[in-house]
CSV table of C-alpha atoms in Angstrom, one decimal:
chain,number,residue,atom,x,y,z
A,276,MET,CA,-0.8,0.0,-0.1
A,277,ALA,CA,1.5,3.3,-0.6
A,278,ASP,CA,0.8,5.1,2.8
A,279,GLU,CA,2.7,1.9,4.1
A,280,ALA,CA,6.0,3.5,2.1
A,281,VAL,CA,5.3,6.8,4.1
A,282,PRO,CA,8.7,6.8,5.8
A,283,PRO,CA,8.1,7.6,9.3
A,284,LEU,CA,11.3,10.8,9.3
A,285,LEU,CA,9.7,13.6,8.1
A,286,VAL,CA,12.5,16.6,8.5
A,287,ILE,CA,15.7,16.5,9.1
A,288,GLY,CA,17.5,19.9,9.0
A,289,GLY,CA,20.8,21.9,9.9
A,290,GLU,CA,21.7,25.3,10.9
A,291,HIS,CA,23.7,28.4,12.4
A,292,ALA,CA,22.7,29.2,15.8
A,293,GLY,CA,23.6,32.9,17.2
A,294,ARG,CA,23.7,32.9,21.5
A,295,GLY,CA,21.1,34.2,23.2
A,296,VAL,CA,17.4,32.3,23.8
A,297,LEU,CA,16.9,30.3,20.2
A,298,ALA,CA,13.3,29.0,21.3
A,299,GLU,CA,10.3,29.5,24.0
A,300,GLN,CA,8.7,26.5,25.4
A,301,HIS,CA,6.8,25.0,22.9
A,302,GLN,CA,6.2,22.1,22.1
A,303,HIS,CA,5.9,19.5,18.7
A,304,ALA,CA,3.4,16.9,17.5
A,305,GLU,CA,6.3,15.4,16.6
A,306,HIS,CA,9.0,13.9,18.2
A,307,LEU,CA,12.4,15.9,18.0
A,308,ILE,CA,15.7,14.6,18.1
A,309,SER,CA,17.9,17.5,19.2
A,310,TRP,CA,22.1,17.0,17.9
A,311,SER,CA,24.0,19.8,18.9
A,312,SER,CA,27.1,19.3,16.8
A,313,SER,CA,28.6,22.5,17.0
A,314,VAL,CA,27.0,24.7,19.1
A,315,THR,CA,26.2,25.0,23.1
A,316,VAL,CA,22.9,24.8,24.0
A,317,SER,CA,21.0,24.0,27.3
A,318,LEU,CA,17.2,22.3,26.9
A,319,ARG,CA,14.6,22.7,29.5
A,320,THR,CA,12.4,20.3,29.6
A,321,GLY,CA,10.2,20.8,32.9
A,322,GLY,CA,12.3,21.3,35.4
A,323,ARG,CA,15.9,20.0,34.3
A,324,ASP,CA,18.4,21.6,32.0
A,325,TRP,CA,20.4,19.8,29.6
A,326,LEU,CA,23.4,20.6,28.4
A,327,VAL,CA,24.0,18.5,25.3
A,328,PRO,CA,27.8,17.6,23.7
A,329,PRO,CA,28.0,16.8,20.5
A,330,THR,CA,28.8,13.1,20.8
A,331,HIS,CA,25.0,12.8,22.7
A,332,ALA,CA,21.8,14.1,21.4
A,333,LEU,CA,18.2,14.7,23.1
A,334,TRP,CA,15.3,12.6,22.4
A,335,ILE,CA,12.0,15.0,23.3
A,336,PRO,CA,9.2,13.0,23.3
A,337,ALA,CA,5.8,14.0,20.9
A,338,GLY,CA,4.1,17.1,22.8
A,339,CYS,CA,6.8,17.5,25.6
A,340,PRO,CA,7.2,21.2,26.2
A,341,HIS,CA,10.6,22.2,26.0
A,342,SER,CA,12.5,25.6,25.0
A,343,VAL,CA,16.5,26.1,23.9
A,344,GLU,CA,19.2,28.6,24.7
A,345,VAL,CA,21.8,29.3,23.5
A,346,PHE,CA,25.5,28.9,24.6
A,347,ARG,CA,28.1,29.8,22.1
A,348,PRO,CA,27.1,29.5,19.1
A,349,GLY,CA,27.4,26.3,15.9
A,350,ARG,CA,25.8,24.4,14.1
A,351,GLY,CA,22.8,22.4,15.3
A,352,TYR,CA,20.5,19.5,13.8
A,353,ALA,CA,16.8,18.5,14.4
A,354,VAL,CA,15.4,15.6,13.5
A,355,LEU,CA,11.1,15.0,13.4
A,356,LEU,CA,9.6,11.8,14.2
A,357,ARG,CA,6.0,10.9,13.2
A,358,PRO,CA,5.0,9.5,16.2
A,359,ASP,CA,2.2,7.3,14.2
A,360,ARG,CA,5.4,6.0,12.4
A,361,CYS,CA,8.0,5.8,14.6
A,362,PRO,CA,8.5,2.5,16.1
A,363,ILE,CA,10.8,3.9,19.3
A,364,THR,CA,8.1,4.7,22.4
A,365,TRP,CA,10.2,6.9,24.9
A,366,ALA,CA,7.3,8.9,27.1
A,367,GLU,CA,10.7,11.2,28.6
A,368,PRO,CA,13.2,12.8,26.9
A,369,VAL,CA,15.9,11.0,26.9
A,370,GLY,CA,19.7,11.5,25.4
A,371,ILE,CA,21.2,9.5,22.7
A,372,LEU,CA,24.8,8.2,21.8
A,373,ILE,CA,25.8,9.9,18.6
A,374,THR,CA,28.3,7.5,17.5
A,375,PRO,CA,30.1,7.7,13.9
A,376,LEU,CA,28.0,6.2,12.2
A,377,ILE,CA,24.8,8.1,13.4
A,378,ARG,CA,26.5,11.5,12.7
A,379,GLU,CA,27.1,10.6,9.4
A,380,LEU,CA,23.5,9.9,9.4
A,381,ILE,CA,22.4,12.8,10.3
A,382,VAL,CA,24.6,14.8,8.3
A,383,HIS,CA,23.8,12.8,4.9
A,384,LEU,CA,20.0,12.8,5.4
A,385,ASP,CA,20.3,16.2,6.2
A,386,GLY,CA,21.7,17.1,2.8
A,387,GLY,CA,18.8,15.7,1.0
A,388,ALA,CA,16.5,18.7,1.2
A,389,GLY,CA,15.5,17.6,4.7
A,390,ARG,CA,13.7,14.2,3.4
A,391,ALA,CA,15.1,11.3,4.2
A,392,ARG,CA,15.2,7.8,2.1
A,393,PRO,CA,13.2,4.7,3.8
A,394,ASP,CA,16.7,2.7,4.2
A,395,ALA,CA,18.3,5.8,5.6
A,396,GLU,CA,15.4,6.4,7.9
A,397,SER,CA,15.2,3.1,9.0
A,398,LEU,CA,19.2,2.4,9.8
A,399,LEU,CA,19.1,5.7,12.1
A,400,LEU,CA,15.9,4.3,14.0
A,401,ALA,CA,17.8,1.2,14.5
A,402,LEU,CA,20.9,2.6,15.7
A,403,LEU,CA,19.4,5.0,18.1
A,404,GLU,CA,20.5,4.0,21.9
A,405,PRO,CA,19.6,6.0,24.9
A,406,VAL,CA,22.4,6.8,27.8
A,407,PRO,CA,21.4,8.3,31.3
A,408,SER,CA,21.0,11.1,31.5
A,409,THR,CA,24.1,11.3,34.6
A,410,ALA,CA,26.2,10.7,31.2
A,411,PHE,CA,25.8,14.1,30.2
A,412,GLN,CA,22.8,16.4,32.3
A,413,VAL,CA,24.2,19.5,34.1
A,414,PRO,CA,22.0,21.1,36.2
A,415,MET,CA,21.7,24.7,35.0
A,416,PRO,CA,20.7,26.9,38.7
A,417,ALA,CA,17.7,28.9,38.2
A,418,ASP,CA,18.4,31.5,40.6
A,419,ASP,CA,19.3,34.5,39.5
A,420,ARG,CA,22.7,35.0,42.1
A,421,ILE,CA,24.6,32.3,40.9
A,422,ARG,CA,23.3,31.8,37.6
A,423,ALA,CA,24.8,34.5,35.9
A,424,ILE,CA,28.4,32.5,37.0
A,425,ALA,CA,26.8,29.4,35.4
A,426,GLU,CA,26.3,31.0,32.6
A,427,ALA,CA,29.8,32.8,32.6
A,428,LEU,CA,31.3,29.5,32.9
A,429,VAL,CA,29.5,27.4,30.5
A,430,ALA,CA,30.0,30.0,27.2
A,431,ASP,CA,33.8,30.1,28.5
A,432,PRO,CA,34.9,26.6,31.0
A,433,ALA,CA,38.5,27.9,30.6
A,434,ASP,CA,37.7,30.3,33.3
A,435,ARG,CA,39.5,30.2,36.5
A,436,ARG,CA,38.0,32.3,38.8
A,437,ASP,CA,37.5,31.5,41.9
A,438,LEU,CA,34.5,31.9,44.7
A,439,ALA,CA,35.8,34.9,46.0
A,440,ALA,CA,36.6,35.8,42.5
A,441,TRP,CA,33.1,35.7,41.7
A,442,ALA,CA,31.7,36.5,44.8
A,443,HIS,CA,33.1,40.0,44.2
A,444,ALA,CA,31.7,40.1,40.3
A,445,THR,CA,28.4,39.3,41.2
A,446,SER,CA,28.3,41.1,44.8
A,447,THR,CA,27.6,38.4,46.3
A,448,GLY,CA,29.0,36.4,49.4
A,449,VAL,CA,31.1,33.4,49.2
A,450,ARG,CA,28.9,30.9,51.4
A,451,THR,CA,25.8,32.7,49.7
A,452,ILE,CA,27.3,31.1,46.5
A,453,THR,CA,28.3,28.3,47.9
A,454,ARG,CA,25.2,27.7,49.6
A,455,LEU,CA,23.1,27.8,46.9
A,456,PHE,CA,25.0,25.5,44.4
A,457,VAL,CA,24.3,23.2,46.3
A,458,ARG,CA,20.8,23.8,46.5
A,459,GLU,CA,20.2,24.4,43.0
A,460,THR,CA,22.1,22.0,41.7
A,461,GLY,CA,23.5,19.2,44.1
A,462,MET,CA,26.6,19.7,43.5
A,463,THR,CA,29.3,22.1,45.5
A,464,PHE,CA,30.7,24.4,42.9
A,465,ALA,CA,33.7,22.9,42.4
A,466,GLN,CA,32.3,19.8,40.9
A,467,TRP,CA,29.7,21.4,39.1
A,468,ARG,CA,32.5,23.3,37.3
A,469,THR,CA,34.5,20.1,36.8
A,470,LEU,CA,31.2,18.7,34.8
A,471,VAL,CA,31.0,21.6,33.0
A,472,ARG,CA,34.5,21.6,31.8
A,473,MET,CA,34.0,18.0,31.1
A,474,ARG,CA,31.1,18.5,28.9
A,475,ALA,CA,33.4,21.1,26.9
A,476,ALA,CA,36.0,18.5,26.4
A,477,LEU,CA,33.9,16.5,24.9
A,478,THR,CA,32.9,19.2,22.1
A,479,HIS,CA,36.5,19.8,21.4
A,480,LEU,CA,37.5,16.2,21.7
A,481,ALA,CA,35.0,14.8,19.0
A,482,ARG,CA,36.4,17.7,16.4
A,483,GLY,CA,39.1,15.6,16.8
A,484,THR,CA,41.3,18.2,19.2
A,485,SER,CA,44.3,16.6,21.3
A,486,VAL,CA,44.0,15.8,24.7
A,487,GLY,CA,46.5,18.6,25.4
A,488,ALA,CA,45.1,21.3,23.5
A,489,THR,CA,41.6,20.3,25.3
A,490,ALA,CA,43.2,20.7,28.7
A,491,ARG,CA,43.9,23.9,28.2
A,492,ALA,CA,41.0,24.5,26.3
A,493,VAL,CA,38.6,23.8,29.7
A,494,GLY,CA,40.8,25.5,32.0
A,495,TYR,CA,43.5,23.1,32.7
A,496,ARG,CA,47.6,23.4,32.6
A,497,LYS,CA,48.2,20.1,32.6
A,498,PRO,CA,47.0,17.4,30.9
A,499,GLY,CA,47.7,14.9,33.2
A,500,ALA,CA,45.2,16.3,36.0
A,501,PHE,CA,42.8,17.0,32.7
A,502,ALA,CA,42.7,13.1,32.1
A,503,ASP,CA,42.5,12.0,35.5
A,504,ALA,CA,39.6,14.4,36.7
A,505,PHE,CA,37.6,13.4,33.1
A,506,ARG,CA,37.9,9.8,33.8
A,507,ARG,CA,36.3,10.2,37.2
A,508,VAL,CA,33.4,11.7,35.3
A,509,THR,CA,33.2,9.5,32.7
A,510,GLY,CA,35.3,6.7,33.8
A,511,GLN,CA,36.9,7.1,30.6
A,512,HIS,CA,40.2,8.3,29.4
A,513,PRO,CA,39.7,11.0,27.2
A,514,SER,CA,41.5,9.8,23.9
A,515,ILE,CA,38.5,7.4,23.7
A,516,TYR,CA,36.0,10.2,22.1
A,517,GLN,CA,38.7,12.0,19.6
A,518,GLY,CA,37.4,12.5,16.4
A,519,GLY,CA,34.7,10.4,16.1
A,520,GLY,CA,31.5,11.8,18.2
A,521,GLY,CA,31.8,8.9,20.9
A,522,PRO,CA,32.7,5.7,21.9
A,523,SER,CA,33.9,3.2,19.4
A,524,GLY,CA,31.5,0.8,20.7
A,525,ARG,CA,28.0,0.4,21.7
């Protein structure tokens, strides 16, 4: 039947995004896969903020309200899928691993004027693999007193200012900043900044940047210290993520 030949993937498109709010809260009738190949964005779904590195994408089910804010300009991709024809039934936002093959498929399909072929669509859907949200979720504080600090560090993870310097810059007490970070993110300031640096490192590594250069780009003077921190957060050495959009294994 002709209807059976209609592919589940409706549209796939990439665009360059500038800094600032890209989209206020909205929702789609289709499932959405949001992948940021180079742009640094925060996607907010409900009470959760997702800072998604290029090694991952975020699955947002149809009808799920979300907003998008850009911290660092770059290129991002959106994949829309018809719920009535999509075999995936994840009912909540979930992270997706972007393997080298998935990366190439998305870029290839984007080059096809936004319309995918059934065989390519089927392959893409079969390759999608959910990962725990803790693999890349960075909680963003809502309190204005520390939100400015968080956004500055997301935009420039190499910023080495300590709590005293941030307190002076924001006219906020050190004890207040310390208390608010734990309350708003569930982490200390140091733990949160380390997580942000590791997520930024994934972007550099996915582009093929050396471990040493990546370490400097995210605020570490010594590659060894960076590698140790990266291993504590991800459980793997940073070299595994170089140039491929994610680990080689599934």
